CSV table of C-alpha atoms in Angstrom, one decimal:
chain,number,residue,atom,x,y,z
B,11,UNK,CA,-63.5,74.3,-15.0
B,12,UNK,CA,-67.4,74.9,-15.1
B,13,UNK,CA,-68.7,77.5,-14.2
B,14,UNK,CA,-71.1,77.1,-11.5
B,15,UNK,CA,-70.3,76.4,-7.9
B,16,UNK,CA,-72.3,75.2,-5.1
B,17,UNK,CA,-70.7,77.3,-1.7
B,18,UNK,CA,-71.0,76.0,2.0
B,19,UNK,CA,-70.6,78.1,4.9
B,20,UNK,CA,-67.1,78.4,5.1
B,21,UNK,CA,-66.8,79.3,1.3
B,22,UNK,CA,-65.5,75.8,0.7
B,23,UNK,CA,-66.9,74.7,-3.0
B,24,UNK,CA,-68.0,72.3,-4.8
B,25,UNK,CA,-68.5,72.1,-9.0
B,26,UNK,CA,-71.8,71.5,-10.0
B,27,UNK,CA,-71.3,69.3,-12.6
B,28,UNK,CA,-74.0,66.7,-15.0
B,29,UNK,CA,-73.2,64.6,-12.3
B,30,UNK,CA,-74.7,66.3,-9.9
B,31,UNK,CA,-74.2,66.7,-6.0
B,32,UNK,CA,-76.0,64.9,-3.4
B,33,UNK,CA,-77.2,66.5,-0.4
B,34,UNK,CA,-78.4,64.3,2.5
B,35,UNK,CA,-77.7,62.6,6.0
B,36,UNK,CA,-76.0,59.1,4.5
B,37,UNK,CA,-72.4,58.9,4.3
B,38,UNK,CA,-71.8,58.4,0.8
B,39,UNK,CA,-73.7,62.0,-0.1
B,40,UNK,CA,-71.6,64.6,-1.9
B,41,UNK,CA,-72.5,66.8,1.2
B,42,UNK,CA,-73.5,65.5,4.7
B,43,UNK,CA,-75.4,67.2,7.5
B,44,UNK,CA,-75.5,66.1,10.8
B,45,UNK,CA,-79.0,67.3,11.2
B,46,UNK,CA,-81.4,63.9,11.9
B,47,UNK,CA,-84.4,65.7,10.5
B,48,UNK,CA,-82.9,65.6,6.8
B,49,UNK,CA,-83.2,62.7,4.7
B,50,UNK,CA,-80.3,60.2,3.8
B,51,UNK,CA,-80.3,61.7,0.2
B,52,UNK,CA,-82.5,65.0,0.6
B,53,UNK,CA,-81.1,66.9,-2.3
B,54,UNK,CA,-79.6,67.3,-5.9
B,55,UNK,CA,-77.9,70.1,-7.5
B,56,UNK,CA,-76.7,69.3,-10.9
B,57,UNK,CA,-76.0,71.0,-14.2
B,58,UNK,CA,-78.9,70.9,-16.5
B,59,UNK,CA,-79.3,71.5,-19.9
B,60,UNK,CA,-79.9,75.4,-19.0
B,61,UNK,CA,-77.7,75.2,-15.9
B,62,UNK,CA,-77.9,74.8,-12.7
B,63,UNK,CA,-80.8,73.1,-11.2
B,64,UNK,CA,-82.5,71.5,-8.2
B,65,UNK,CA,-84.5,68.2,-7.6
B,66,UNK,CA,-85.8,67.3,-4.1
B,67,UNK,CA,-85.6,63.9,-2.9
B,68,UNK,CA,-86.2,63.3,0.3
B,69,UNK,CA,-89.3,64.9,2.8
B,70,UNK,CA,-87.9,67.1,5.0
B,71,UNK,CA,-88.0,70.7,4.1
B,72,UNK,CA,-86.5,72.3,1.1
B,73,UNK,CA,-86.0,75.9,0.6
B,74,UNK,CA,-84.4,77.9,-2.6
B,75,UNK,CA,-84.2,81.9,-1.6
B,76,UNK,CA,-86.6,81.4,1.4
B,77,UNK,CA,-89.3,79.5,-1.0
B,78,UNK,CA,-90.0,75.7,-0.3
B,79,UNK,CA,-89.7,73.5,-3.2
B,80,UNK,CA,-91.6,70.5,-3.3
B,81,UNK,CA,-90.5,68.8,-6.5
B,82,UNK,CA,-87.3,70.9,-8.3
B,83,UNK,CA,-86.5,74.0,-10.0
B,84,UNK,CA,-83.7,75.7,-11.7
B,85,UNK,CA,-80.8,77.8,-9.9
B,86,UNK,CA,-79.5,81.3,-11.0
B,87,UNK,CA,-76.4,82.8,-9.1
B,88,UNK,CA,-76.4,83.4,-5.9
B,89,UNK,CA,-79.4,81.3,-5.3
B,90,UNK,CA,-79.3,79.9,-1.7
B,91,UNK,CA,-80.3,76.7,-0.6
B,92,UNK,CA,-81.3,75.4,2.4
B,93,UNK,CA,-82.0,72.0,3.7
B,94,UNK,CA,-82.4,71.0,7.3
B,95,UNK,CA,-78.5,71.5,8.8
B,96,UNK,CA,-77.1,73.5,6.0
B,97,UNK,CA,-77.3,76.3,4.2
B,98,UNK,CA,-76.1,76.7,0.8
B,99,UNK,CA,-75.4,79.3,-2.1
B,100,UNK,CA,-75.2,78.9,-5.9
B,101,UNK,CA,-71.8,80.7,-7.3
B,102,UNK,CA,-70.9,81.6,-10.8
B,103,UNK,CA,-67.1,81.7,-11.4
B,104,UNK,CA,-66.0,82.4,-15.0
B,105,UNK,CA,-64.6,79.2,-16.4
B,106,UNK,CA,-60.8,79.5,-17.8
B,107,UNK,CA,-60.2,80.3,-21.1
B,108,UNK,CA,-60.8,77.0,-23.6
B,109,UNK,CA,-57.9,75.2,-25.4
B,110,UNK,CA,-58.0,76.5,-28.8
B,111,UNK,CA,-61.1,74.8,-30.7
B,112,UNK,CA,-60.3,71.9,-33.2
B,113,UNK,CA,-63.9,72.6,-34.6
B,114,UNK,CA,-64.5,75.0,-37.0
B,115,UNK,CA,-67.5,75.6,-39.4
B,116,UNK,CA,-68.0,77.5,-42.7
B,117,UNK,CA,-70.9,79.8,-43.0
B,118,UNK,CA,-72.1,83.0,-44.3
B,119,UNK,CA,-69.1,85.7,-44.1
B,120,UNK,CA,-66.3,82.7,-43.5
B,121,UNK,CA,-65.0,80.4,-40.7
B,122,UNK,CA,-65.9,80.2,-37.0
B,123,UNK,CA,-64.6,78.4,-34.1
B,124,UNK,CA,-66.6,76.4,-32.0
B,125,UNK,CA,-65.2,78.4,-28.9
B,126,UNK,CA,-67.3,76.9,-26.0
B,127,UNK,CA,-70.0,74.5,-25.2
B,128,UNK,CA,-72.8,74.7,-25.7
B,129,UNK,CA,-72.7,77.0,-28.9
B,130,UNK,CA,-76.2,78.9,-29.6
B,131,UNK,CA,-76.7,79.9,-33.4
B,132,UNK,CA,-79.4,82.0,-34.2
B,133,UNK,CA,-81.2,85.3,-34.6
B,134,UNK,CA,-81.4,86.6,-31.1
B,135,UNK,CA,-78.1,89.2,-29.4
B,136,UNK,CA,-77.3,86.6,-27.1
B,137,UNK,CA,-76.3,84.0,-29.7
B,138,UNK,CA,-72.8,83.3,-29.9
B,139,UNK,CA,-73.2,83.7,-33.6
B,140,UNK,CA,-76.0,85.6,-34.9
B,141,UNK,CA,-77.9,85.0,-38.3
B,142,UNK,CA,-79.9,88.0,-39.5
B,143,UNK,CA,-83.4,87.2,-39.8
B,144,UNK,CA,-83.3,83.7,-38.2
B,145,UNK,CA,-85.8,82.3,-35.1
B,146,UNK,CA,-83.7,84.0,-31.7
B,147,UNK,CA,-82.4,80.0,-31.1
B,148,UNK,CA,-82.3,77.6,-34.4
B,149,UNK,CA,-79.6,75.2,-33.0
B,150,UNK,CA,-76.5,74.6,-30.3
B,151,UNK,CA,-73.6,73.1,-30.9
B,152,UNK,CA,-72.2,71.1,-27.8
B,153,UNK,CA,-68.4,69.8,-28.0
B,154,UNK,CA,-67.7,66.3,-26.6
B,155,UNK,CA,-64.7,64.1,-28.8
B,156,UNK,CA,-67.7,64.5,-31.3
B,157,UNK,CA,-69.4,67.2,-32.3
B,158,UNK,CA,-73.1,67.2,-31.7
B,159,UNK,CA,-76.3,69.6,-32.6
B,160,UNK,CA,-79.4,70.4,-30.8
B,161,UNK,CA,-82.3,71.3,-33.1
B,162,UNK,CA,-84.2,74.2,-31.7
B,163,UNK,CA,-86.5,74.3,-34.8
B,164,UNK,CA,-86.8,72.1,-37.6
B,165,UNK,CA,-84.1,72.4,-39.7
B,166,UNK,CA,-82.3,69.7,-42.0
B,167,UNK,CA,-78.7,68.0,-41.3
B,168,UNK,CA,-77.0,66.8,-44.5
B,169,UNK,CA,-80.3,66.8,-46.5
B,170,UNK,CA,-82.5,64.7,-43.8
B,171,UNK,CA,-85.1,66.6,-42.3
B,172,UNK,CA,-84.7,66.7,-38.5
B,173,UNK,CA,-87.6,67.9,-35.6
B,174,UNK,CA,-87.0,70.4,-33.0
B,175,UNK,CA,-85.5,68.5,-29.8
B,176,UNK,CA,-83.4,66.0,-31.9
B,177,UNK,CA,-79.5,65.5,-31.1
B,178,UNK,CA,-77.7,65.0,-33.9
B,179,UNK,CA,-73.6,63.9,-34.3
B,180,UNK,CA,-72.0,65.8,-36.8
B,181,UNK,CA,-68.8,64.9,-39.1
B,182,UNK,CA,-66.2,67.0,-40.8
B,183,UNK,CA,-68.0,67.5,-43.9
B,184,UNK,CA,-71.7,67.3,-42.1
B,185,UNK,CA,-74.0,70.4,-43.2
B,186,UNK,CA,-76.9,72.2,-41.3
B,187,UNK,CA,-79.4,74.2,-42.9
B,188,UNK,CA,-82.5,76.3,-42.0
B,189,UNK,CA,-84.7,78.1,-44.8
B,190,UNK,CA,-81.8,79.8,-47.0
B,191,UNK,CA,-78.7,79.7,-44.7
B,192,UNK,CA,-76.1,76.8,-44.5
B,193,UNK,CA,-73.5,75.9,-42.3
B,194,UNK,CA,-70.9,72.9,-42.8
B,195,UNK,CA,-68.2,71.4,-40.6
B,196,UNK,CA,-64.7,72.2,-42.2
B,197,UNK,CA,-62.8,70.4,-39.7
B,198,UNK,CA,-62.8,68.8,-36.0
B,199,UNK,CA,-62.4,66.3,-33.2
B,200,UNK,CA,-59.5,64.7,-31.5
B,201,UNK,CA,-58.2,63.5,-34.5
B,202,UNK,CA,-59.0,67.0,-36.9
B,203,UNK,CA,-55.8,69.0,-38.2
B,204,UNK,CA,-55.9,72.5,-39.3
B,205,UNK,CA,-57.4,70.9,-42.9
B,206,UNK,CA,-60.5,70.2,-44.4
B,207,UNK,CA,-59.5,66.4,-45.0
B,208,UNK,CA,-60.0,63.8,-42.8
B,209,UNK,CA,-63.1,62.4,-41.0
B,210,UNK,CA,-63.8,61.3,-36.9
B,211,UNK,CA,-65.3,57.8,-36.5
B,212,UNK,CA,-66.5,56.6,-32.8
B,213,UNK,CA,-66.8,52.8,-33.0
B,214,UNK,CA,-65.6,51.9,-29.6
B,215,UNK,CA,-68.1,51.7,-26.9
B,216,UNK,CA,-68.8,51.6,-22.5
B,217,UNK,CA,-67.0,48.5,-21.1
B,218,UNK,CA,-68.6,48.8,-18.2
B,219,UNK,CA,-72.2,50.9,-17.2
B,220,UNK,CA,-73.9,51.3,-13.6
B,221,UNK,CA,-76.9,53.2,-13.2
B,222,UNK,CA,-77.7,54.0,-9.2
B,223,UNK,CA,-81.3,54.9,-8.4
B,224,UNK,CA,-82.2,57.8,-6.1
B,225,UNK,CA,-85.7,59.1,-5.4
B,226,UNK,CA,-86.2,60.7,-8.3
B,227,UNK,CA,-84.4,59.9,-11.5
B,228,UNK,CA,-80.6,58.2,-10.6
B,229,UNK,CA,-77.1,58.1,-11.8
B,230,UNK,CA,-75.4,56.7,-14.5
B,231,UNK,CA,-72.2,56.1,-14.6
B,232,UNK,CA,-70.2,54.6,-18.2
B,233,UNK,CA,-66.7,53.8,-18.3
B,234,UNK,CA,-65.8,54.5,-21.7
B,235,UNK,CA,-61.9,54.7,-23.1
B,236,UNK,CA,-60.5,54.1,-20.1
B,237,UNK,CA,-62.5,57.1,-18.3
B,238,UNK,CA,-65.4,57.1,-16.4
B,239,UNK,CA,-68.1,59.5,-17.3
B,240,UNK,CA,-71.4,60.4,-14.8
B,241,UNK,CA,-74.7,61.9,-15.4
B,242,UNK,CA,-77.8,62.5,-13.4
B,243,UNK,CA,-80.6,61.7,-15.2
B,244,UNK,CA,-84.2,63.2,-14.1
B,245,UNK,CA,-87.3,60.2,-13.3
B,246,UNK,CA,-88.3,59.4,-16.7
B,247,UNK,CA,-85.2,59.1,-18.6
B,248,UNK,CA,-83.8,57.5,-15.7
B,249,UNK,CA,-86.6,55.1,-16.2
B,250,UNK,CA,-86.3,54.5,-20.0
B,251,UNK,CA,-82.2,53.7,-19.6
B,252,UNK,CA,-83.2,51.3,-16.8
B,253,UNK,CA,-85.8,49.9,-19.2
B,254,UNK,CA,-82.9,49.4,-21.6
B,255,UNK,CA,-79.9,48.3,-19.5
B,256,UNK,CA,-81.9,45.7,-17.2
B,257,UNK,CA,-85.4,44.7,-19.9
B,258,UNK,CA,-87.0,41.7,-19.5
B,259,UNK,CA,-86.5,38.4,-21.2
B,260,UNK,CA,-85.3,37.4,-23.4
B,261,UNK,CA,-84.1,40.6,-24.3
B,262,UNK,CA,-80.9,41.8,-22.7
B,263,UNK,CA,-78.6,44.6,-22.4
B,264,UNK,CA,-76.9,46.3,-25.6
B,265,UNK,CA,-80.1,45.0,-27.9
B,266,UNK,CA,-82.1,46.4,-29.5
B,267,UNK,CA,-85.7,46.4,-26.9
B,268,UNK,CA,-89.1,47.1,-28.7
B,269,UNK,CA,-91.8,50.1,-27.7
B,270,UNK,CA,-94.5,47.6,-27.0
B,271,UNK,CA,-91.9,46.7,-23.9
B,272,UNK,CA,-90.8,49.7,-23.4
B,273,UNK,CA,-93.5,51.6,-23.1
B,274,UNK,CA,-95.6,50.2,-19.6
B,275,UNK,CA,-92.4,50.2,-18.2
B,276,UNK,CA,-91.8,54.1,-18.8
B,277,UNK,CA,-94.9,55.1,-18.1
B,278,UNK,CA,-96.8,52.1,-16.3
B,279,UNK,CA,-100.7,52.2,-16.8
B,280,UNK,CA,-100.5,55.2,-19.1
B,281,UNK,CA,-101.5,54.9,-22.8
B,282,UNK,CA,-98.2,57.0,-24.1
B,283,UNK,CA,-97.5,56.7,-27.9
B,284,UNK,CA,-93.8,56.2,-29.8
B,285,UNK,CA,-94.1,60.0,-30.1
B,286,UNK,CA,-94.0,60.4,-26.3
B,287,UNK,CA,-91.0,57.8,-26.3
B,288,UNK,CA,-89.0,59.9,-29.3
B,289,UNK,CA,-89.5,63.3,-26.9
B,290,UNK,CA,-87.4,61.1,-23.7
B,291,UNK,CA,-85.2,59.7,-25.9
B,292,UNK,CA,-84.0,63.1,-27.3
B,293,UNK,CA,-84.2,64.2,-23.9
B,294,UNK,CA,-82.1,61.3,-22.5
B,295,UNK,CA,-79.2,61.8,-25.4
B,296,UNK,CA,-78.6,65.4,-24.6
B,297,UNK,CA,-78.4,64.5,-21.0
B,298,UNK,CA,-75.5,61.7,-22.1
B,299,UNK,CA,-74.0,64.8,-24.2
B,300,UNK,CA,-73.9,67.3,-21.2
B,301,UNK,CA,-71.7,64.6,-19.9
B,302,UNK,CA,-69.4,64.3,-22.4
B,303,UNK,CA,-70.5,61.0,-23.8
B,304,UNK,CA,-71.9,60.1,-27.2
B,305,UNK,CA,-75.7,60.4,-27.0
B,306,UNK,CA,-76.5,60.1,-30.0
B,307,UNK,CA,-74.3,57.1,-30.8
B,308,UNK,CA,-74.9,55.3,-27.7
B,309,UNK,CA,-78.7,55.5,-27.8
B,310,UNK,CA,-80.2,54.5,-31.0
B,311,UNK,CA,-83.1,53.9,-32.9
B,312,UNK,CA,-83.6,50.7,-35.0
B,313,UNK,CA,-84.1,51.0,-38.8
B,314,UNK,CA,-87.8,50.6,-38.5
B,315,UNK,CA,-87.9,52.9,-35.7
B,316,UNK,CA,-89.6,50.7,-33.7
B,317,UNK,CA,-87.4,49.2,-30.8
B,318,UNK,CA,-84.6,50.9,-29.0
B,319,UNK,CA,-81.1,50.3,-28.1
B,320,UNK,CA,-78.5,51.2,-25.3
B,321,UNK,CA,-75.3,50.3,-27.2
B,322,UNK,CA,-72.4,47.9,-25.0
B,323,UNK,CA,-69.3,46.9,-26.1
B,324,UNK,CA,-69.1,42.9,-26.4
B,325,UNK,CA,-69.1,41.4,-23.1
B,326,UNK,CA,-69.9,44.9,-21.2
B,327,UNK,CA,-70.2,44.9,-17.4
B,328,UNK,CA,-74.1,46.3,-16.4
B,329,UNK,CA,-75.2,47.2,-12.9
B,330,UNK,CA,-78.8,48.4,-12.0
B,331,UNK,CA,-78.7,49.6,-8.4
């Protein structure tokens, strides 16, 4: 159950989920008003990576506690939002206790469970475990099928050095470390017992993915094992997995696509740099996280780190709307 809720009028709710929900005039919005002064899609709410949050897509008015917002901005409860022919109000409800964790990591003083997602390890009192000594925010651990980290500072995942911002999928057996302290993944996943044996391998991949274009950014939606998984995904990113699920030939879809294409069509008549492209990319696999899908597997890097890949199962269905 998550644990924001976007509330109408009449105290019906809605989830605000990765997915996000549409606010506008056309039928197939998440939340229609009858006013003809909004737009056909005026509005997204969604769940971003520090919680709820706003993007404005259409031109009529937007307001978020009495302020106009011209491009986006992030939601705290009880925010209210209004849009021409509704008025609306951000809810926090406490989610229901987790199923017990099937992660559990070794570190200084013993085991932990991996009790909810995302899990912040660091120095600061708000961490949901706290290392004396340590930055306030060193990394978080979000729970999918896999187990995946977020770098907040440089630290170094079984021995390879990795940068602030990357997303990295952990194993049973898989160890994190930053300056003197060490953490390592006992045991996990769908298919972890209560041991220390055993290790989770994720080699199927989306028979079918769609990505829908709105004003700003757009959806994407992957049917992977039988389930169907959906993520809003702000401009840019949105941009780069477009880039990668609909290139130009001769490439195609679920191959590898290199920078020198990549690049003008991200950012079209701007000099960026592979740097710039490494920062979305990081970006783009902790959106796919937030919604339960494998970032990190899904959206790869080639050996030479040079050319980029949205990985498809063989024969894949791809729709760019």
């Amino acid at each position: 159950m998550p644990d924001y809720w976007l509330e109408g009028p009449s105290g019906v709710r809605l989830p605000i989920k990765p997915s996000g929900l549409v606010i506008g005039r056309a039928a197939h919005c998440d939340l229609v008003a009858d006013d003809p002064a909004i737009s056909r899609a005026q509005a997204i709410v969604f769940a971003g990576p520090s919680g709820p949050a706003l993007t404005v897509l259409g031109r009529a008015p937007t307001y978020v506690d009495d302020v106009p917002v011209e491009h986006g901005c992030e939601l705290g409860d009880g925010a209210r939002v209004v849009v021409p022919g509704l008025s609306m109000r951000v809810v926090y409800v406490a989610a229901a206790a987790p199923p017990p964790t099937t992660w559990v990591v070794r570190g200084p003083g013993g085991l932990f469970g991996v009790v909810r997602s995302p899990f912040t390890v660091g120095g600061a009192g708000g961490s949901d475990l706290i290392v004396d000594g340590w930055p306030p925010e060193v990394f978080r651990f979000h729970v999918t099928e896999r187990l995946h980290l977020e770098a907040c500072v440089d630290l170094t995942v079984d021995g390879v050095e990795q940068a602030a911002g990357e997303v990295i999928a952990l194993d049973p057996g898989s160890s994190v470390r930053h300056g003197d302290v060490g953490f390592e993944i006992v045991t996990g996943g769908s298919l972890g017992q209560d041991t220390t044996l055993g290790t989770v391998e994720v080699t199927d991949l989306p028979t079918e993915v769609g990505l829908q274009f709105l004003a700003r950014g757009g959806r994407l939606t992957a049917l992977w094992r039988g389930r169907s998984f959906t993520v809003y995904l702000p401009e840019r990113r949105c941009d780069l997995i477009a880039a990668l699920l609909q290139p130009p030939a001769p490439f195609v879809a679920g191959e590898f696509v290199p920078d020198d294409v990549l690049l003008p069509r991200i950012w079209p008549g701007k000099s960026m740099t592979r740097v710039d492209l490494n920062v979305l990319l990081r970006r783009a696999r902790l959106d796919l996280v937030r919604a339960d899908l494998d970032g990190p597997n899904l959206l790869v890097r080639s050996d030479g780190g040079t050319a980029t890949c949205f990985r498809l199962a063989p024969s894949a269905r791809v729709r760019v709307t």
